[in-house]
Short mmCIF file of C-alpha atoms in Angstrom, two decimals:
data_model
loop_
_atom_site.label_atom_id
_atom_site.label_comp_id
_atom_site.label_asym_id
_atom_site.label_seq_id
_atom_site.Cartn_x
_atom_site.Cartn_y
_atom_site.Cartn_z
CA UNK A 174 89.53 107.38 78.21
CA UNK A 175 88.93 104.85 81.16
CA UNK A 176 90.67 101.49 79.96
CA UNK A 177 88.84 98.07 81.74
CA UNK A 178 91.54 95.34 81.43
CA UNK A 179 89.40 92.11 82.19
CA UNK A 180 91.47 88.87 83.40
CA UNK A 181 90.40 86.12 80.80
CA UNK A 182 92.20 83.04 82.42
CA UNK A 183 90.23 83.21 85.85
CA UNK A 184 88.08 80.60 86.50
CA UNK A 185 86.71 79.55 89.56
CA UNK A 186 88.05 77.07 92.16
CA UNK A 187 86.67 73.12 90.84
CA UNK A 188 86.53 74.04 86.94
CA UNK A 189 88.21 71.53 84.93
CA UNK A 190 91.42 73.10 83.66
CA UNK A 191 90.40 72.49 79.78
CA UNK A 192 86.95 73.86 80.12
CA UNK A 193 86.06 77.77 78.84
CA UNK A 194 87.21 80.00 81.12
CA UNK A 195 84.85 82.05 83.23
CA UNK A 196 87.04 85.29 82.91
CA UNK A 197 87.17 84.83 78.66
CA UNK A 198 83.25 84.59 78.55
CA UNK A 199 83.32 87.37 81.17
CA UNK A 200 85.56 89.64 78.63
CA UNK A 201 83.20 88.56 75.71
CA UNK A 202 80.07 90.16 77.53
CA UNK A 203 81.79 93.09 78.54
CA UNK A 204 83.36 94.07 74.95
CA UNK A 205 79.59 93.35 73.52
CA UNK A 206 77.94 96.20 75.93
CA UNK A 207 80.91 98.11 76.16
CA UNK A 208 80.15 101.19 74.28
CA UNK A 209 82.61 103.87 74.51
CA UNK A 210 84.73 102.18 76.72
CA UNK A 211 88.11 100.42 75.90
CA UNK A 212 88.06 96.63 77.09
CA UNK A 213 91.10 95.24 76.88
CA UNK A 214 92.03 91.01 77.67
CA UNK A 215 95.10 89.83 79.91
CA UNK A 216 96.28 86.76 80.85
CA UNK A 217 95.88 87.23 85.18
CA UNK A 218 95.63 89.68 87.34
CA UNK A 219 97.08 88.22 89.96
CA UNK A 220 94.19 87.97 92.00
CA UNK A 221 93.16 84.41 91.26
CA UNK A 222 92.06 83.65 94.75
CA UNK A 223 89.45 86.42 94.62
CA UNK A 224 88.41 86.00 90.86
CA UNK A 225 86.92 86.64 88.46
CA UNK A 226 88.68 90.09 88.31
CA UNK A 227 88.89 93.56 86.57
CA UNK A 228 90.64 96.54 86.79
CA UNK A 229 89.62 99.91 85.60
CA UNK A 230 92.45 102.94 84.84
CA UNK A 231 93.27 105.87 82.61
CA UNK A 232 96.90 107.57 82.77
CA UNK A 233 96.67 110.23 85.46
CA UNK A 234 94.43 108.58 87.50
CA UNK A 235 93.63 106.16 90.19
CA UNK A 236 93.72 102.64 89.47
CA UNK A 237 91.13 99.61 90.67
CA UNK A 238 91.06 96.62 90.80
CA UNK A 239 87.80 94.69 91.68
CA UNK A 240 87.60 90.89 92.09
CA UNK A 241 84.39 88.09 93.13
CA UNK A 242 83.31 88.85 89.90
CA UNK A 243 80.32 86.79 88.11
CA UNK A 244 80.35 87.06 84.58
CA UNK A 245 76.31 85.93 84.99
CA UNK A 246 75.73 88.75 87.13
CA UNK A 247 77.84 91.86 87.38
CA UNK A 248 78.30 92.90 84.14
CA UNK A 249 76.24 96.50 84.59
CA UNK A 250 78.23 97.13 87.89
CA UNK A 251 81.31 96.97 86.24
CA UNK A 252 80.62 98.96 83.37
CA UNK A 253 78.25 101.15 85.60
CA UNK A 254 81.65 101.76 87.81
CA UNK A 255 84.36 101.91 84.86
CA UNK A 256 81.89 104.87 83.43
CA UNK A 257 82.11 106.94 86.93
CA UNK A 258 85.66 106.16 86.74
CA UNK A 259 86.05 107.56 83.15
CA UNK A 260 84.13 110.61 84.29
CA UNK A 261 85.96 111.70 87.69
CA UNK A 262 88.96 114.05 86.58
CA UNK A 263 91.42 111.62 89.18
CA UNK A 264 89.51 108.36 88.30
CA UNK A 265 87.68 108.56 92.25
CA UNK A 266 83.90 107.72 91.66
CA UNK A 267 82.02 109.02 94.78
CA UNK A 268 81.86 106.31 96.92
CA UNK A 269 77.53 106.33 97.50
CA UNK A 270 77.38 106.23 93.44
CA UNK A 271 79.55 102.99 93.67
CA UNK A 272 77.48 99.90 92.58
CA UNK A 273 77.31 97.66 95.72
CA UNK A 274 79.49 94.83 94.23
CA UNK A 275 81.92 96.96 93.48
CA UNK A 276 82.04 98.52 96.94
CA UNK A 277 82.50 95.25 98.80
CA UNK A 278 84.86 93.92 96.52
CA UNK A 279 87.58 96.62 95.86
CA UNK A 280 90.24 94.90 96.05
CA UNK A 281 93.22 97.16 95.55
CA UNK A 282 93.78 100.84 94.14
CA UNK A 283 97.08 102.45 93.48
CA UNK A 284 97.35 106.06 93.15
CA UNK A 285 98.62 107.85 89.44
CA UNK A 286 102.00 108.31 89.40
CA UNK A 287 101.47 112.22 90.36
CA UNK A 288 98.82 112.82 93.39
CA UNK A 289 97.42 115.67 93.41
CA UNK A 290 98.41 117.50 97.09
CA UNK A 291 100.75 114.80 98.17
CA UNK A 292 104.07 116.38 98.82
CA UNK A 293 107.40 113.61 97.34
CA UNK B 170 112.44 105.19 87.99
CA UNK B 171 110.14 102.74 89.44
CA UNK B 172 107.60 104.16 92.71
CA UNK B 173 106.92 102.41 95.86
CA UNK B 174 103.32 103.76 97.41
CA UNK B 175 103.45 102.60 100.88
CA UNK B 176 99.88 102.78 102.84
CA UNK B 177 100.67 104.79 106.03
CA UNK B 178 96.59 104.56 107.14
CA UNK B 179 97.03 100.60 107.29
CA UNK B 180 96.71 98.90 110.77
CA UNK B 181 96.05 95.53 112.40
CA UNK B 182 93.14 93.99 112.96
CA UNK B 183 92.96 94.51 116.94
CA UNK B 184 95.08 98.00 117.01
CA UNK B 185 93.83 100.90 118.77
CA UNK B 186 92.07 103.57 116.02
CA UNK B 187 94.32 106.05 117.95
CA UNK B 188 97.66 104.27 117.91
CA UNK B 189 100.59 105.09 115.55
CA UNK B 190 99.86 103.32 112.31
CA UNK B 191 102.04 100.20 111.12
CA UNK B 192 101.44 101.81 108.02
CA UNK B 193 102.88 105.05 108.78
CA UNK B 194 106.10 103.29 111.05
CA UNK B 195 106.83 100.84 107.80
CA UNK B 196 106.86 103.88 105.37
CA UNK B 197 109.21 105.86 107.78
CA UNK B 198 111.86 102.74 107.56
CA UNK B 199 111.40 102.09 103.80
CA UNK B 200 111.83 105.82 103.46
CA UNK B 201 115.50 105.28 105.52
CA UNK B 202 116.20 102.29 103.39
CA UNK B 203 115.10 103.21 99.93
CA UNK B 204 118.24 104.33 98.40
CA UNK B 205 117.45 105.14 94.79
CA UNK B 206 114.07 104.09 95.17
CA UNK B 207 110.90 107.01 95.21
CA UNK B 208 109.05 106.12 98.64
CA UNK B 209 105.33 107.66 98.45
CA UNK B 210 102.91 107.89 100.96
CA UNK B 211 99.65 106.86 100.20
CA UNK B 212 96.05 107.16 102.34
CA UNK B 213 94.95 103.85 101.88
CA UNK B 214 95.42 101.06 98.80
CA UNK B 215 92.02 99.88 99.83
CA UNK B 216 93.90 96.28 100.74
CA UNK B 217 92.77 96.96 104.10
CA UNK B 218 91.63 93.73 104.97
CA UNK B 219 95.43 92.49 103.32
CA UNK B 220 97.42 95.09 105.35
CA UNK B 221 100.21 96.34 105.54
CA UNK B 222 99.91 97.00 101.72
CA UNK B 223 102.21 98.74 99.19
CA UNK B 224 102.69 98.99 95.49
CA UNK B 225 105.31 98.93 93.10
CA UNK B 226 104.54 101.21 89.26
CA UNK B 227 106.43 103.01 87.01
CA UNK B 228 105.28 104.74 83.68
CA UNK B 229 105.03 101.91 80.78
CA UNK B 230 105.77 98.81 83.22
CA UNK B 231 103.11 96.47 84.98
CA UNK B 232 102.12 97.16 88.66
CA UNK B 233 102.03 95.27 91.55
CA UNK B 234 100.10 95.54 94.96
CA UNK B 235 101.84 93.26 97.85
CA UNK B 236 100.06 92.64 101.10
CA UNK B 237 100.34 91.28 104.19
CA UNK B 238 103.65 93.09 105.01
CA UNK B 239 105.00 93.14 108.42
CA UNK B 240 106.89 96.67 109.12
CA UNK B 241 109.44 94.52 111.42
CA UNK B 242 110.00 91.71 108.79
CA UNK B 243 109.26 92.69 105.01
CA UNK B 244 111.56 95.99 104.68
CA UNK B 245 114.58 93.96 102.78
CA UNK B 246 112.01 91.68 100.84
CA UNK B 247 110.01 94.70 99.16
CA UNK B 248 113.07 97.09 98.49
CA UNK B 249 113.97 94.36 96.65
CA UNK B 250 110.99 93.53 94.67
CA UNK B 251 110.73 96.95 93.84
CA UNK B 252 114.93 97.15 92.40
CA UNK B 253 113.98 94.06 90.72
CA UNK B 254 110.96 95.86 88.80
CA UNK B 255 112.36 99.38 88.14
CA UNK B 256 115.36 97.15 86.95
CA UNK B 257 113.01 95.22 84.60
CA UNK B 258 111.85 96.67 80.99
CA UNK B 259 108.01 96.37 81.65
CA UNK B 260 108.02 95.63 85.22
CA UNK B 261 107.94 92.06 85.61
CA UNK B 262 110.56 90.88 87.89
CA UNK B 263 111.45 87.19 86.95
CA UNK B 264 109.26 84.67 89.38
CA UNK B 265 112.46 82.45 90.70
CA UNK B 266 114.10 86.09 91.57
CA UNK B 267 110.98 87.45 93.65
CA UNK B 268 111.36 87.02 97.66
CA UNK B 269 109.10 84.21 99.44
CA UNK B 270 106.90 86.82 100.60
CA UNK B 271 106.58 88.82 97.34
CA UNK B 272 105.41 85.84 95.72
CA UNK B 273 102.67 84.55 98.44
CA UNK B 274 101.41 87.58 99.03
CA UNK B 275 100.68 89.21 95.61
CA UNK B 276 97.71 90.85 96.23
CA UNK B 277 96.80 91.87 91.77
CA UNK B 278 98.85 93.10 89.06
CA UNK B 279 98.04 95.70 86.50
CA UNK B 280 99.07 96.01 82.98
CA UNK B 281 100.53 99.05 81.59
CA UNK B 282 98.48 101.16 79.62
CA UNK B 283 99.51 99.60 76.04
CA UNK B 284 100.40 96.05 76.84
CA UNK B 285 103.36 94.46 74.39
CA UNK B 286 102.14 91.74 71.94
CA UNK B 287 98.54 92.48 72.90
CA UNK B 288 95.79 93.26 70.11
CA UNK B 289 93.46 95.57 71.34
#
């Protein structure tokens, strides 16, 4: 199981500070065509700058973090992406089967706690 | 036991392709410094663009990807962010604690796979 933790207090550089937040309506969407995927709400990412943001991860495998998300618009990428992630035994989608968003906008990964061939 | 994944692929922009990475030279003197800390090499956080990059995890507690690190001037500032976290119950070293360059140059964070307080 592939979890997609979705930041729900981005919002985008000139909101108004009271309005609804981008990254909440963003979240709402996602859980709605999320299928068999877990989508889980936190309060920032840390990657306000770059937002709205997302990052998909299972244990044992690699962690991503994608950011420049619209809620309007990317909502298939992400899910299309979190599915290849949920697939790939180490949580490495094949990098031509990556949506295009999602390859221009990877913002971080971080490795499972155990790689695979990497001597400690 | 909290992990530090150091990139050791990261360079500048500018740097010769075929010069020794800043990557690989700033792993090599966290790796001296570390202590009781688990230095990991990593190929590539995908913070390229950010670099040098490394991350702080440990099972159960939040992680933390930190770029913009200079391997002549950020050794002492992430061994402590990372003592700070593995020191921490879920990984969330208190903000007025965290070193000037920690805190600028938080590049995400990533929840744990069950998140306290948090509904899912």
């Amino acid at each position: 199981m592939s979890t997609l933790f979705v930041c729900i207090t981005c919002r985008r550089e000139g909101d108004p500070p009271d309005a609804p937040r981008p990254g909440a309506r963003f979240y709402e969407s996602l859980k709605a065509a999320a299928g068999d995927l877990e989508i889980v709400p936190v309060e920032c990412l840390s990657n306000c700058t770059r937002s709205c943001s997302a990052a998909v991860t299972a244990p044992g495998k690699w962690t991503y973090v994608i950011g420049h998300l619209d809620p309007d618009r990317h909502i298939g990428e992400i899910l299309q992406f979190a599915r290849s992630h949920k697939a790939h035994e180490q949580g490495l989608p094949v990098w031509r089967e990556r949506p295009d968003h999602i390859k221009r906008n990877t913002i971080a990964r971080v490795p499972p706690m155990t790689i695979p061939g990497v001597a400690k």
